[in-house]
Amino acid sequence: MRKRLIQIFGFLISSMGWLFILCTMAMDYWRITQIGGQGGSFIIKVAWYWSNLWKDCFTDSTAVTNCRDYPVLWSVSYYVQAVRGLLMCGLTIGFFAVVCCFIGMDCTYIGGAEQTKDKLVFSGAVFHFVGGVSNIAAYCLYINRIAKVAFAPSVPGVLKYDLGPPIFLGLVGCFLIFFGAVLYAVTVFRVVYPKRSGAQTIGGGTYMVPLSRGKSMYAGYNPSRMYEYYSSGRTTSQLSRLSETIPTKISERDAFV
């Protein structure tokens, strides 16, 4: 029951993380900057320049927005292309991760035997992790580009942008994906580290390997001193002398016979 609840919780958390990643690709204000006092007029007090993965836009103080869509693929900035590619690769891997985990979850009746379902869940957890790494690499690349321009010396005509809400939402989504992958892996860690049995098959028979020297498979059982004496490597003469020194008790019934 606990395994089932953990897997359901991991499925909800990881799915929410992928939903956050998907939303950031369509959101505006990936980067934004504010410019005040432009145009030499008191009416135009402030203007905003902002961008996302698909267009650059300008919004004036009257809330009128003018946008310019990015042209064909090969004329877009290299880092924007890289961010797009990493996010799309991560989402593709995440799709297969969600499918594998859904089929392999303990609460579903598809996927085959329990061991097969555990392997599917473990594969889905690995896919979640790989997809999350791809996504967080995309956001870090975008952050690095913005920070590099922001902390560089001022150059006329070059705008210094700030990070927008989609970046932070995407980082939260990556954290949720990693957390969900960990929850999945915890429930099926026996796939990687199976239980080791102490039994060995020798000559067609099965024998239990003792856990340590001087211990038997029966807890609390200590061999008698006589057994230790016989099990030691003594000679036949010593054993015969031992039998002479040990008194033999004969019951009354045997004596009568």
mmCIF file of N, CA and C in Angstrom, residues 87-161:
data_model
loop_
_atom_site.group_PDB
_atom_site.id
_atom_site.type_symbol
_atom_site.label_atom_id
_atom_site.label_comp_id
_atom_site.label_asym_id
_atom_site.label_seq_id
_atom_site.Cartn_x
_atom_site.Cartn_y
_atom_site.Cartn_z
ATOM 1 N N LEU A 87 14.802 22.060 -24.696
ATOM 2 C CA LEU A 87 13.469 21.923 -24.111
ATOM 3 C C LEU A 87 12.631 20.898 -24.867
ATOM 4 N N MET A 88 12.713 20.918 -26.188
ATOM 5 C CA MET A 88 11.934 19.948 -26.966
ATOM 6 C C MET A 88 12.441 18.529 -26.752
ATOM 7 N N CYS A 89 13.750 18.360 -26.663
ATOM 8 C CA CYS A 89 14.297 17.032 -26.366
ATOM 9 C C CYS A 89 13.863 16.559 -24.981
ATOM 10 N N GLY A 90 13.906 17.475 -24.015
ATOM 11 C CA GLY A 90 13.476 17.109 -22.674
ATOM 12 C C GLY A 90 12.015 16.731 -22.612
ATOM 13 N N LEU A 91 11.157 17.462 -23.316
ATOM 14 C CA LEU A 91 9.735 17.133 -23.327
ATOM 15 C C LEU A 91 9.477 15.799 -24.020
ATOM 16 N N THR A 92 10.220 15.507 -25.077
ATOM 17 C CA THR A 92 10.055 14.220 -25.756
ATOM 18 C C THR A 92 10.444 13.063 -24.842
ATOM 19 N N ILE A 93 11.578 13.201 -24.163
ATOM 20 C CA ILE A 93 11.993 12.162 -23.220
ATOM 21 C C ILE A 93 11.000 12.059 -22.071
ATOM 22 N N GLY A 94 10.486 13.195 -21.622
ATOM 23 C CA GLY A 94 9.507 13.183 -20.546
ATOM 24 C C GLY A 94 8.220 12.474 -20.919
ATOM 25 N N PHE A 95 7.824 12.560 -22.183
ATOM 26 C CA PHE A 95 6.619 11.850 -22.629
ATOM 27 C C PHE A 95 6.792 10.345 -22.454
ATOM 28 N N PHE A 96 7.928 9.817 -22.898
ATOM 29 C CA PHE A 96 8.174 8.385 -22.731
ATOM 30 C C PHE A 96 8.324 8.021 -21.257
ATOM 31 N N ALA A 97 8.867 8.933 -20.462
ATOM 32 C CA ALA A 97 8.999 8.670 -19.026
ATOM 33 C C ALA A 97 7.635 8.533 -18.366
ATOM 34 N N VAL A 98 6.723 9.426 -18.701
ATOM 35 C CA VAL A 98 5.382 9.371 -18.114
ATOM 36 C C VAL A 98 4.663 8.095 -18.535
ATOM 37 N N VAL A 99 4.805 7.701 -19.802
ATOM 38 C CA VAL A 99 4.146 6.484 -20.290
ATOM 39 C C VAL A 99 4.697 5.249 -19.576
ATOM 40 N N CYS A 100 6.018 5.153 -19.462
ATOM 41 C CA CYS A 100 6.629 3.995 -18.795
ATOM 42 C C CYS A 100 6.207 3.909 -17.334
ATOM 43 N N CYS A 101 6.221 5.032 -16.646
ATOM 44 C CA CYS A 101 5.850 5.020 -15.232
ATOM 45 C C CYS A 101 4.370 4.718 -15.041
ATOM 46 N N PHE A 102 3.527 5.219 -15.935
ATOM 47 C CA PHE A 102 2.092 4.951 -15.805
ATOM 48 C C PHE A 102 1.792 3.470 -16.007
ATOM 49 N N ILE A 103 2.446 2.855 -16.987
ATOM 50 C CA ILE A 103 2.217 1.429 -17.229
ATOM 51 C C ILE A 103 2.784 0.583 -16.092
ATOM 52 N N GLY A 104 3.916 0.979 -15.555
ATOM 53 C CA GLY A 104 4.570 0.181 -14.529
ATOM 54 C C GLY A 104 4.121 0.443 -13.111
ATOM 55 N N MET A 105 3.237 1.405 -12.897
ATOM 56 C CA MET A 105 2.793 1.696 -11.535
ATOM 57 C C MET A 105 2.042 0.518 -10.939
ATOM 58 N N ASP A 106 2.146 0.387 -9.629
ATOM 59 C CA ASP A 106 1.531 -0.739 -8.936
ATOM 60 C C ASP A 106 0.013 -0.666 -8.947
ATOM 61 N N CYS A 107 -0.553 0.511 -9.143
ATOM 62 C CA CYS A 107 -2.003 0.672 -9.105
ATOM 63 C C CYS A 107 -2.664 0.420 -10.454
ATOM 64 N N THR A 108 -1.893 0.177 -11.504
ATOM 65 C CA THR A 108 -2.453 -0.123 -12.815
ATOM 66 C C THR A 108 -2.398 -1.626 -13.062
ATOM 67 N N TYR A 109 -3.294 -2.108 -13.895
ATOM 68 C CA TYR A 109 -3.394 -3.538 -14.176
ATOM 69 C C TYR A 109 -2.847 -3.880 -15.556
ATOM 70 N N ILE A 110 -1.922 -3.087 -16.040
ATOM 71 C CA ILE A 110 -1.251 -3.354 -17.302
ATOM 72 C C ILE A 110 0.249 -3.352 -17.046
ATOM 73 N N GLY A 111 0.976 -4.028 -17.910
ATOM 74 C CA GLY A 111 2.425 -4.040 -17.764
ATOM 75 C C GLY A 111 3.020 -5.391 -17.460
ATOM 76 N N GLY A 112 2.180 -6.396 -17.144
ATOM 77 C CA GLY A 112 2.713 -7.733 -16.934
ATOM 78 C C GLY A 112 2.988 -8.039 -15.476
ATOM 79 N N ALA A 113 4.003 -8.863 -15.255
ATOM 80 C CA ALA A 113 4.344 -9.299 -13.905
ATOM 81 C C ALA A 113 4.910 -8.150 -13.080
ATOM 82 N N GLU A 114 5.026 -8.402 -11.777
ATOM 83 C CA GLU A 114 5.482 -7.341 -10.873
ATOM 84 C C GLU A 114 6.915 -6.923 -11.177
ATOM 85 N N GLN A 115 7.770 -7.890 -11.485
ATOM 86 C CA GLN A 115 9.157 -7.552 -11.789
ATOM 87 C C GLN A 115 9.255 -6.734 -13.075
ATOM 88 N N THR A 116 8.428 -7.065 -14.060
ATOM 89 C CA THR A 116 8.414 -6.292 -15.309
ATOM 90 C C THR A 116 7.928 -4.876 -15.070
ATOM 91 N N LYS A 117 6.898 -4.729 -14.234
ATOM 92 C CA LYS A 117 6.385 -3.396 -13.926
ATOM 93 C C LYS A 117 7.422 -2.572 -13.175
ATOM 94 N N ASP A 118 8.165 -3.200 -12.283
ATOM 95 C CA ASP A 118 9.212 -2.471 -11.565
ATOM 96 C C ASP A 118 10.309 -1.993 -12.514
ATOM 97 N N LYS A 119 10.644 -2.820 -13.491
ATOM 98 C CA LYS A 119 11.650 -2.407 -14.471
ATOM 99 C C LYS A 119 11.155 -1.236 -15.308
ATOM 100 N N LEU A 120 9.869 -1.232 -15.641
ATOM 101 C CA LEU A 120 9.307 -0.106 -16.389
ATOM 102 C C LEU A 120 9.353 1.175 -15.562
ATOM 103 N N VAL A 121 9.018 1.069 -14.285
ATOM 104 C CA VAL A 121 9.060 2.250 -13.415
ATOM 105 C C VAL A 121 10.486 2.766 -13.279
ATOM 106 N N PHE A 122 11.438 1.858 -13.140
ATOM 107 C CA PHE A 122 12.829 2.293 -13.034
ATOM 108 C C PHE A 122 13.296 2.957 -14.329
ATOM 109 N N SER A 123 12.906 2.407 -15.476
ATOM 110 C CA SER A 123 13.254 3.040 -16.758
ATOM 111 C C SER A 123 12.621 4.421 -16.867
ATOM 112 N N GLY A 124 11.367 4.537 -16.429
ATOM 113 C CA GLY A 124 10.720 5.846 -16.442
ATOM 114 C C GLY A 124 11.411 6.844 -15.532
ATOM 115 N N ALA A 125 11.894 6.387 -14.374
ATOM 116 C CA ALA A 125 12.621 7.287 -13.474
ATOM 117 C C ALA A 125 13.910 7.785 -14.120
ATOM 118 N N VAL A 126 14.600 6.890 -14.838
ATOM 119 C CA VAL A 126 15.820 7.309 -15.545
ATOM 120 C C VAL A 126 15.481 8.321 -16.634
ATOM 121 N N PHE A 127 14.401 8.088 -17.374
ATOM 122 C CA PHE A 127 13.978 9.036 -18.411
ATOM 123 C C PHE A 127 13.601 10.387 -17.804
ATOM 124 N N HIS A 128 12.942 10.360 -16.657
ATOM 125 C CA HIS A 128 12.608 11.614 -15.968
ATOM 126 C C HIS A 128 13.877 12.390 -15.642
ATOM 127 N N PHE A 129 14.860 11.699 -15.125
ATOM 128 C CA PHE A 129 16.100 12.372 -14.742
ATOM 129 C C PHE A 129 16.811 12.949 -15.961
ATOM 130 N N VAL A 130 16.897 12.169 -17.040
ATOM 131 C CA VAL A 130 17.581 12.649 -18.248
ATOM 132 C C VAL A 130 16.831 13.836 -18.846
ATOM 133 N N GLY A 131 15.507 13.751 -18.911
ATOM 134 C CA GLY A 131 14.729 14.874 -19.424
ATOM 135 C C GLY A 131 14.849 16.112 -18.557
ATOM 136 N N GLY A 132 14.875 15.921 -17.231
ATOM 137 C CA GLY A 132 15.054 17.063 -16.344
ATOM 138 C C GLY A 132 16.407 17.722 -16.507
ATOM 139 N N VAL A 133 17.446 16.924 -16.726
ATOM 140 C CA VAL A 133 18.778 17.491 -16.974
ATOM 141 C C VAL A 133 18.781 18.305 -18.260
ATOM 142 N N SER A 134 18.121 17.809 -19.303
ATOM 143 C CA SER A 134 18.039 18.555 -20.565
ATOM 144 C C SER A 134 17.322 19.889 -20.368
ATOM 145 N N ASN A 135 16.243 19.883 -19.600
ATOM 146 C CA ASN A 135 15.492 21.118 -19.372
ATOM 147 C C ASN A 135 16.284 22.124 -18.542
ATOM 148 N N ILE A 136 16.889 21.651 -17.469
ATOM 149 C CA ILE A 136 17.619 22.593 -16.617
ATOM 150 C C ILE A 136 18.846 23.135 -17.335
ATOM 151 N N ALA A 137 19.413 22.358 -18.259
ATOM 152 C CA ALA A 137 20.521 22.868 -19.067
ATOM 153 C C ALA A 137 20.051 24.007 -19.970
ATOM 154 N N ALA A 138 18.831 23.891 -20.502
ATOM 155 C CA ALA A 138 18.287 24.959 -21.348
ATOM 156 C C ALA A 138 18.099 26.250 -20.555
ATOM 157 N N TYR A 139 17.515 26.144 -19.367
ATOM 158 C CA TYR A 139 17.295 27.349 -18.560
ATOM 159 C C TYR A 139 18.618 27.956 -18.101
ATOM 160 N N CYS A 140 19.570 27.120 -17.741
ATOM 161 C CA CYS A 140 20.871 27.649 -17.321
ATOM 162 C C CYS A 140 21.593 28.343 -18.473
ATOM 163 N N LEU A 141 21.454 27.823 -19.678
ATOM 164 C CA LEU A 141 22.061 28.472 -20.839
ATOM 165 C C LEU A 141 21.453 29.852 -21.070
ATOM 166 N N TYR A 142 20.134 29.946 -20.948
ATOM 167 C CA TYR A 142 19.476 31.240 -21.134
ATOM 168 C C TYR A 142 19.877 32.212 -20.026
ATOM 169 N N ILE A 143 19.928 31.731 -18.791
ATOM 170 C CA ILE A 143 20.334 32.585 -17.674
ATOM 171 C C ILE A 143 21.765 33.070 -17.861
ATOM 172 N N ASN A 144 22.635 32.190 -18.303
ATOM 173 C CA ASN A 144 24.029 32.570 -18.512
ATOM 174 C C ASN A 144 24.150 33.666 -19.568
ATOM 175 N N ARG A 145 23.366 33.559 -20.617
ATOM 176 C CA ARG A 145 23.416 34.576 -21.672
ATOM 177 C C ARG A 145 22.933 35.931 -21.156
ATOM 178 N N ILE A 146 21.838 35.943 -20.407
ATOM 179 C CA ILE A 146 21.307 37.204 -19.876
ATOM 180 C C ILE A 146 22.271 37.803 -18.855
ATOM 181 N N ALA A 147 22.810 36.961 -17.979
ATOM 182 C CA ALA A 147 23.730 37.462 -16.958
ATOM 183 C C ALA A 147 25.027 37.973 -17.573
ATOM 184 N N LYS A 148 25.480 37.329 -18.629
ATOM 185 C CA LYS A 148 26.712 37.762 -19.278
ATOM 186 C C LYS A 148 26.578 39.166 -19.840
ATOM 187 N N VAL A 149 25.431 39.469 -20.433
ATOM 188 C CA VAL A 149 25.202 40.814 -20.977
ATOM 189 C C VAL A 149 24.936 41.808 -19.855
ATOM 190 N N ALA A 150 24.218 41.373 -18.813
ATOM 191 C CA ALA A 150 23.846 42.286 -17.734
ATOM 192 C C ALA A 150 25.057 42.768 -16.944
ATOM 193 N N PHE A 151 26.040 41.911 -16.740
ATOM 194 C CA PHE A 151 27.202 42.280 -15.943
ATOM 195 C C PHE A 151 28.376 42.756 -16.793
ATOM 196 N N ALA A 152 28.183 42.840 -18.078
ATOM 197 C CA ALA A 152 29.235 43.351 -18.960
ATOM 198 C C ALA A 152 29.236 44.876 -18.922
ATOM 199 N N PRO A 153 30.327 45.506 -19.308
ATOM 200 C CA PRO A 153 30.346 46.977 -19.371
ATOM 201 C C PRO A 153 29.271 47.503 -20.327
ATOM 202 N N SER A 154 28.735 48.647 -19.987
ATOM 203 C CA SER A 154 27.660 49.234 -20.791
ATOM 204 C C SER A 154 28.169 49.603 -22.178
ATOM 205 N N VAL A 155 27.383 49.207 -23.168
ATOM 206 C CA VAL A 155 27.688 49.503 -24.567
ATOM 207 C C VAL A 155 26.484 50.231 -25.152
ATOM 208 N N PRO A 156 26.681 51.351 -25.814
ATOM 209 C CA PRO A 156 25.543 52.070 -26.401
ATOM 210 C C PRO A 156 24.779 51.191 -27.397
ATOM 211 N N GLY A 157 23.456 51.196 -27.237
ATOM 212 C CA GLY A 157 22.604 50.423 -28.135
ATOM 213 C C GLY A 157 22.357 48.991 -27.712
ATOM 214 N N VAL A 158 22.994 48.539 -26.636
ATOM 215 C CA VAL A 158 22.805 47.168 -26.147
ATOM 216 C C VAL A 158 21.981 47.223 -24.868
ATOM 217 N N LEU A 159 20.839 46.567 -24.862
ATOM 218 C CA LEU A 159 19.948 46.563 -23.707
ATOM 219 C C LEU A 159 20.348 45.458 -22.736
ATOM 220 N N LYS A 160 20.228 45.779 -21.463
ATOM 221 C CA LYS A 160 20.493 44.796 -20.416
ATOM 222 C C LYS A 160 19.162 44.315 -19.855
ATOM 223 N N TYR A 161 18.898 43.047 -20.032
ATOM 224 C CA TYR A 161 17.606 42.476 -19.653
ATOM 225 C C TYR A 161 17.675 41.833 -18.273
#
